[in-house]
Amino acid sequence: MSLVLYNTLKRAKEPFTPLRPDHVGMYVCGPTVYDLAHIGNARPVIVFDVLYRLLKRRYPRVTYVRNITDVDDKINAAAKANNEPIAALTKRTTDQFHADIAALNALPPDVEPRATEHIGEMIALIQILIERNHAYVAGRRRGLHVLFSVESDPAYGKLSNRSRDEMIAGARVEVAPYKKDPADFVLWKPSSPDLPGWDSPWGRGRPGWHIECSAMSKKHLGQTIDIHGGGVDLVFPHHENEVAQSECAHGQTFARYWVHNGFLTVNGEKMSKSLGNFITIRDALKLAPGEVIRAFMLGTHYRQPIDWTEEALKRARARLDRWYRALARATPAAPGAGEIEHNWEREFLLALDDDLNTPHALSVLDEQASCVLGAGSADATRFAATLRANAYLLGLLTKDAGQWFRQGAANDGLGESEIERLIAERNDARQRKDFAEADRIRKQLSDQGVVLEDKAGATTWRRTG
RNA sequence: GGCCCGGUGGCAGAGUGGCCAUGCAGCGGACUGCAAAUCCGCGUACGUCGGUUCGAUUCCGGCCCGGGCCUCCA
């Protein structure tokens, strides 16, 4: 039983073996902090969080690095538009990002490097590339650019599987005059006084987009990393350029396994501000608890496209509700605690080992929940512990079941004491056999999203989404 | 134009050369004062045309349709 991952570099699934048997290094491209993170950003966060948890389970030590890009032209533009200092914007956005993904139960990475704190490392890397004739300095009037020479790298294009000629033929961008070759990309560019800049051998300037990941992964994980992750849209040019920079500078493999998550659409359309279907994580959390969003994301394999709809969200919630009902059936256990039954663990982990087949893993949890719901109380408790322990690996079922069903609607809906009062009133009516009144109260509550269940001795309630 | 993914039952979504995915929704039944929850039962799904095979949804090829990337993007 071992982990298999789809490697974009090979376009095939491969058994995963870390370079060092006891220590896995993983680098994932993090956000550019210029605006609130959207649900598309949430996908890689959740996918790689699950991979991180699985790796931690499998290996003694895992170092997960996810950067914060805090120098970028989009940031400059947003700060200007907001009339806000850049540092204030990036700080605020970073804090929001942290809060948002914490609500999605994502574990913090081991290292979260910021680009602005690694300018020295970037400059050093660029110097190596110049020394090795893989980069050149160009331009004059407005300052000096440093460009990567794509022609100097015969392996260029191996990740995205395209030749240099194809790229030039397909390029729809105007070629900057200082480029020796249309395919060359910027490592360093000059900054005007009103833009962020750092002193460098090429004058005051700022880094190009791609160099930060090469520099930061080198610093925190070494010249060769085991896993590099991100969204598919980053394969070209971002990841391709990272490979070029790092491998030309160091003469060794940059990343051994490239893992890319598929795109998220909203109601079948690409999410964009102009279409008006731009959903921030913050907005999504108003529609559903973080665990529901997480279950939604994990219900589709990470490499498949996923479509965000209210319908899908409802389904994810219904599924979690059922699991929580199973937990409620059993004696409460602490989140993450519990003995894992061997067969269930096997089947569950087997699914995850197969290129993170979370939909399959969730179906195993479905079956475990059925098992709990159908079992007698002693077995139910045992099975529930397994269910909870398995789910915990996915960052799900981390709440107490009672708490789960009572959450939400706290502000605008009925308060708990009000609900309890109505239930008592209804039970009085039932005692009197005044079922018309009892049903009226049931209806009143259900209209406000509270469902009652009459059990043997008592009436319990829960909120529905 | 180039590169890369997909097309599975009402919906979502795994998977497999011959046998169960799973969940939701639907239908019938049990249970319930009514419900809810739960349990039992039901529905003959794999875009299309060929090929390989004893047998293909699964392998190969053509075609049709959809999506992504090639420019900032998770």
PDB file of C-alpha atoms in Angstrom, chain A residues 105-251:
ATOM      1  CA  ASN A 105     -10.128  23.607   8.374  1.00  0.00           C
ATOM      2  CA  ALA A 106      -6.907  23.953   6.429  1.00  0.00           C
ATOM      3  CA  LEU A 107      -3.833  23.315   8.538  1.00  0.00           C
ATOM      4  CA  PRO A 108      -1.233  26.068   8.399  1.00  0.00           C
ATOM      5  CA  PRO A 109       1.805  25.182   6.300  1.00  0.00           C
ATOM      6  CA  ASP A 110       5.113  24.673   8.085  1.00  0.00           C
ATOM      7  CA  VAL A 111       6.637  27.671   6.357  1.00  0.00           C
ATOM      8  CA  GLU A 112       4.844  30.566   4.751  1.00  0.00           C
ATOM      9  CA  PRO A 113       7.540  32.666   3.108  1.00  0.00           C
ATOM     10  CA  ARG A 114       6.815  36.133   1.799  1.00  0.00           C
ATOM     11  CA  ALA A 115       8.338  37.288  -1.441  1.00  0.00           C
ATOM     12  CA  THR A 116       9.404  40.654  -0.036  1.00  0.00           C
ATOM     13  CA  GLU A 117      11.475  38.878   2.602  1.00  0.00           C
ATOM     14  CA  HIS A 118      13.415  36.925  -0.014  1.00  0.00           C
ATOM     15  CA  ILE A 119      14.575  39.613  -2.406  1.00  0.00           C
ATOM     16  CA  GLY A 120      18.212  38.886  -1.550  1.00  0.00           C
ATOM     17  CA  GLU A 121      17.778  35.209  -2.430  1.00  0.00           C
ATOM     18  CA  MET A 122      16.137  36.152  -5.707  1.00  0.00           C
ATOM     19  CA  ILE A 123      18.958  38.481  -6.656  1.00  0.00           C
ATOM     20  CA  ALA A 124      21.501  35.781  -5.820  1.00  0.00           C
ATOM     21  CA  LEU A 125      19.660  33.293  -8.003  1.00  0.00           C
ATOM     22  CA  ILE A 126      19.474  35.744 -10.880  1.00  0.00           C
ATOM     23  CA  GLN A 127      23.215  36.315 -10.584  1.00  0.00           C
ATOM     24  CA  ILE A 128      23.869  32.608 -10.886  1.00  0.00           C
ATOM     25  CA  LEU A 129      21.738  32.506 -14.022  1.00  0.00           C
ATOM     26  CA  ILE A 130      23.662  35.411 -15.538  1.00  0.00           C
ATOM     27  CA  GLU A 131      26.982  33.768 -14.703  1.00  0.00           C
ATOM     28  CA  ARG A 132      25.863  30.591 -16.334  1.00  0.00           C
ATOM     29  CA  ASN A 133      24.724  32.448 -19.444  1.00  0.00           C
ATOM     30  CA  HIS A 134      21.096  31.599 -18.924  1.00  0.00           C
ATOM     31  CA  ALA A 135      20.125  35.194 -18.365  1.00  0.00           C
ATOM     32  CA  TYR A 136      21.098  38.564 -19.753  1.00  0.00           C
ATOM     33  CA  VAL A 137      20.760  42.209 -18.872  1.00  0.00           C
ATOM     34  CA  ALA A 138      18.903  44.411 -21.313  1.00  0.00           C
ATOM     35  CA  GLY A 139      17.375  47.838 -21.719  1.00  0.00           C
ATOM     36  CA  ARG A 140      18.793  51.189 -20.823  1.00  0.00           C
ATOM     37  CA  ARG A 141      16.665  54.317 -20.793  1.00  0.00           C
ATOM     38  CA  ARG A 142      14.147  53.364 -18.151  1.00  0.00           C
ATOM     39  CA  GLY A 143      16.528  51.078 -16.285  1.00  0.00           C
ATOM     40  CA  LEU A 144      17.800  47.571 -16.640  1.00  0.00           C
ATOM     41  CA  HIS A 145      15.833  44.402 -17.142  1.00  0.00           C
ATOM     42  CA  VAL A 146      17.214  40.958 -16.545  1.00  0.00           C
ATOM     43  CA  LEU A 147      15.705  38.306 -18.766  1.00  0.00           C
ATOM     44  CA  PHE A 148      15.874  34.565 -18.806  1.00  0.00           C
ATOM     45  CA  SER A 149      17.150  33.252 -22.114  1.00  0.00           C
ATOM     46  CA  VAL A 150      14.823  30.474 -23.131  1.00  0.00           C
ATOM     47  CA  GLU A 151      17.088  29.533 -26.011  1.00  0.00           C
ATOM     48  CA  SER A 152      19.829  28.647 -23.508  1.00  0.00           C
ATOM     49  CA  ASP A 153      17.703  25.904 -22.012  1.00  0.00           C
ATOM     50  CA  PRO A 154      17.217  22.948 -24.341  1.00  0.00           C
ATOM     51  CA  ALA A 155      14.847  21.315 -21.880  1.00  0.00           C
ATOM     52  CA  TYR A 156      12.520  24.307 -21.827  1.00  0.00           C
ATOM     53  CA  GLY A 157       8.924  23.252 -22.366  1.00  0.00           C
ATOM     54  CA  LYS A 158       9.159  19.809 -20.826  1.00  0.00           C
ATOM     55  CA  LEU A 159       6.573  20.422 -18.147  1.00  0.00           C
ATOM     56  CA  SER A 160       3.888  22.037 -20.262  1.00  0.00           C
ATOM     57  CA  ASN A 161       4.825  19.937 -23.265  1.00  0.00           C
ATOM     58  CA  ARG A 162       5.223  22.653 -25.795  1.00  0.00           C
ATOM     59  CA  SER A 163       8.053  23.684 -27.985  1.00  0.00           C
ATOM     60  CA  ARG A 164       9.486  27.154 -28.056  1.00  0.00           C
ATOM     61  CA  ASP A 165       8.358  27.620 -31.650  1.00  0.00           C
ATOM     62  CA  GLU A 166       4.804  26.694 -30.805  1.00  0.00           C
ATOM     63  CA  MET A 167       4.761  29.213 -28.054  1.00  0.00           C
ATOM     64  CA  ILE A 168       5.968  31.993 -30.215  1.00  0.00           C
ATOM     65  CA  ALA A 169       3.515  31.055 -32.939  1.00  0.00           C
ATOM     66  CA  GLY A 170       0.654  31.058 -30.448  1.00  0.00           C
ATOM     67  CA  ALA A 171       1.756  34.102 -28.534  1.00  0.00           C
ATOM     68  CA  ARG A 172      -0.754  36.895 -28.588  1.00  0.00           C
ATOM     69  CA  VAL A 173       1.377  39.298 -26.657  1.00  0.00           C
ATOM     70  CA  GLU A 174       3.386  42.104 -27.996  1.00  0.00           C
ATOM     71  CA  VAL A 175       7.070  41.353 -27.753  1.00  0.00           C
ATOM     72  CA  ALA A 176       8.950  43.810 -25.625  1.00  0.00           C
ATOM     73  CA  PRO A 177      11.744  45.449 -27.625  1.00  0.00           C
ATOM     74  CA  TYR A 178      14.456  44.595 -25.109  1.00  0.00           C
ATOM     75  CA  LYS A 179      13.899  40.852 -25.471  1.00  0.00           C
ATOM     76  CA  LYS A 180      16.462  38.950 -27.519  1.00  0.00           C
ATOM     77  CA  ASP A 181      13.892  36.286 -28.108  1.00  0.00           C
ATOM     78  CA  PRO A 182      10.110  36.559 -27.879  1.00  0.00           C
ATOM     79  CA  ALA A 183       9.928  33.626 -25.487  1.00  0.00           C
ATOM     80  CA  ASP A 184      12.291  35.173 -22.919  1.00  0.00           C
ATOM     81  CA  PHE A 185      10.756  36.193 -19.635  1.00  0.00           C
ATOM     82  CA  VAL A 186      11.559  38.756 -16.996  1.00  0.00           C
ATOM     83  CA  LEU A 187      13.603  37.927 -13.903  1.00  0.00           C
ATOM     84  CA  TRP A 188      14.089  41.491 -12.733  1.00  0.00           C
ATOM     85  CA  LYS A 189      12.612  44.762 -13.870  1.00  0.00           C
ATOM     86  CA  PRO A 190      13.223  48.397 -13.021  1.00  0.00           C
ATOM     87  CA  SER A 191      10.895  50.240 -10.667  1.00  0.00           C
ATOM     88  CA  SER A 192       9.915  53.858 -10.884  1.00  0.00           C
ATOM     89  CA  PRO A 193      10.146  55.849  -7.625  1.00  0.00           C
ATOM     90  CA  ASP A 194       6.435  55.436  -6.899  1.00  0.00           C
ATOM     91  CA  LEU A 195       6.627  51.641  -7.065  1.00  0.00           C
ATOM     92  CA  PRO A 196       8.159  49.184  -4.636  1.00  0.00           C
ATOM     93  CA  GLY A 197      11.795  48.577  -5.419  1.00  0.00           C
ATOM     94  CA  TRP A 198      14.993  47.166  -4.021  1.00  0.00           C
ATOM     95  CA  ASP A 199      18.615  47.972  -4.785  1.00  0.00           C
ATOM     96  CA  SER A 200      20.264  45.425  -6.992  1.00  0.00           C
ATOM     97  CA  PRO A 201      23.276  45.108  -9.309  1.00  0.00           C
ATOM     98  CA  TRP A 202      20.883  46.293 -12.032  1.00  0.00           C
ATOM     99  CA  GLY A 203      19.655  49.323 -10.196  1.00  0.00           C
ATOM    100  CA  ARG A 204      16.516  49.817  -8.192  1.00  0.00           C
ATOM    101  CA  GLY A 205      13.921  47.334  -9.272  1.00  0.00           C
ATOM    102  CA  ARG A 206      11.631  44.463  -8.419  1.00  0.00           C
ATOM    103  CA  PRO A 207      11.470  40.788  -9.256  1.00  0.00           C
ATOM    104  CA  GLY A 208       9.536  39.169 -12.068  1.00  0.00           C
ATOM    105  CA  TRP A 209       6.735  36.850 -11.123  1.00  0.00           C
ATOM    106  CA  HIS A 210       8.395  33.469 -11.450  1.00  0.00           C
ATOM    107  CA  ILE A 211      11.682  33.945  -9.672  1.00  0.00           C
ATOM    108  CA  GLU A 212      10.211  34.142  -6.177  1.00  0.00           C
ATOM    109  CA  CYS A 213       9.076  30.545  -6.106  1.00  0.00           C
ATOM    110  CA  SER A 214      12.435  29.297  -7.331  1.00  0.00           C
ATOM    111  CA  ALA A 215      14.242  31.336  -4.689  1.00  0.00           C
ATOM    112  CA  MET A 216      11.930  30.554  -1.798  1.00  0.00           C
ATOM    113  CA  SER A 217      11.641  26.852  -2.443  1.00  0.00           C
ATOM    114  CA  LYS A 218      15.427  26.655  -2.640  1.00  0.00           C
ATOM    115  CA  LYS A 219      15.826  28.423   0.660  1.00  0.00           C
ATOM    116  CA  HIS A 220      13.257  26.403   2.570  1.00  0.00           C
ATOM    117  CA  LEU A 221      13.350  23.023   0.858  1.00  0.00           C
ATOM    118  CA  GLY A 222      16.641  22.815  -0.990  1.00  0.00           C
ATOM    119  CA  GLN A 223      17.487  22.576  -4.656  1.00  0.00           C
ATOM    120  CA  THR A 224      15.299  19.555  -5.286  1.00  0.00           C
ATOM    121  CA  ILE A 225      11.831  19.284  -3.844  1.00  0.00           C
ATOM    122  CA  ASP A 226       9.585  16.252  -3.803  1.00  0.00           C
ATOM    123  CA  ILE A 227       6.216  17.762  -4.650  1.00  0.00           C
ATOM    124  CA  HIS A 228       5.299  21.022  -6.262  1.00  0.00           C
ATOM    125  CA  GLY A 229       1.641  21.886  -6.434  1.00  0.00           C
ATOM    126  CA  GLY A 230      -0.747  24.490  -7.761  1.00  0.00           C
ATOM    127  CA  GLY A 231      -3.637  25.033 -10.126  1.00  0.00           C
ATOM    128  CA  VAL A 232      -3.467  23.705 -13.705  1.00  0.00           C
ATOM    129  CA  ASP A 233      -3.488  27.202 -15.050  1.00  0.00           C
ATOM    130  CA  LEU A 234      -0.052  27.680 -13.534  1.00  0.00           C
ATOM    131  CA  VAL A 235       1.567  24.926 -15.571  1.00  0.00           C
ATOM    132  CA  PHE A 236       2.361  27.449 -18.229  1.00  0.00           C
ATOM    133  CA  PRO A 237       4.046  29.812 -17.979  1.00  0.00           C
ATOM    134  CA  HIS A 238       4.626  29.975 -14.235  1.00  0.00           C
ATOM    135  CA  HIS A 239       5.741  26.444 -13.426  1.00  0.00           C
ATOM    136  CA  GLU A 240       7.531  25.960 -16.711  1.00  0.00           C
ATOM    137  CA  ASN A 241       9.574  29.049 -15.964  1.00  0.00           C
ATOM    138  CA  GLU A 242      10.291  27.959 -12.423  1.00  0.00           C
ATOM    139  CA  VAL A 243      11.691  24.706 -13.758  1.00  0.00           C
ATOM    140  CA  ALA A 244      13.837  26.570 -16.245  1.00  0.00           C
ATOM    141  CA  GLN A 245      15.223  28.987 -13.653  1.00  0.00           C
ATOM    142  CA  SER A 246      15.941  26.439 -10.975  1.00  0.00           C
ATOM    143  CA  GLU A 247      17.333  23.692 -13.145  1.00  0.00           C
ATOM    144  CA  CYS A 248      19.533  26.010 -15.164  1.00  0.00           C
ATOM    145  CA  ALA A 249      20.870  27.550 -11.967  1.00  0.00           C
ATOM    146  CA  HIS A 250      21.491  24.314 -10.104  1.00  0.00           C
ATOM    147  CA  GLY A 251      21.904  21.638 -12.733  1.00  0.00           C
TER     148      GLY A 251
END
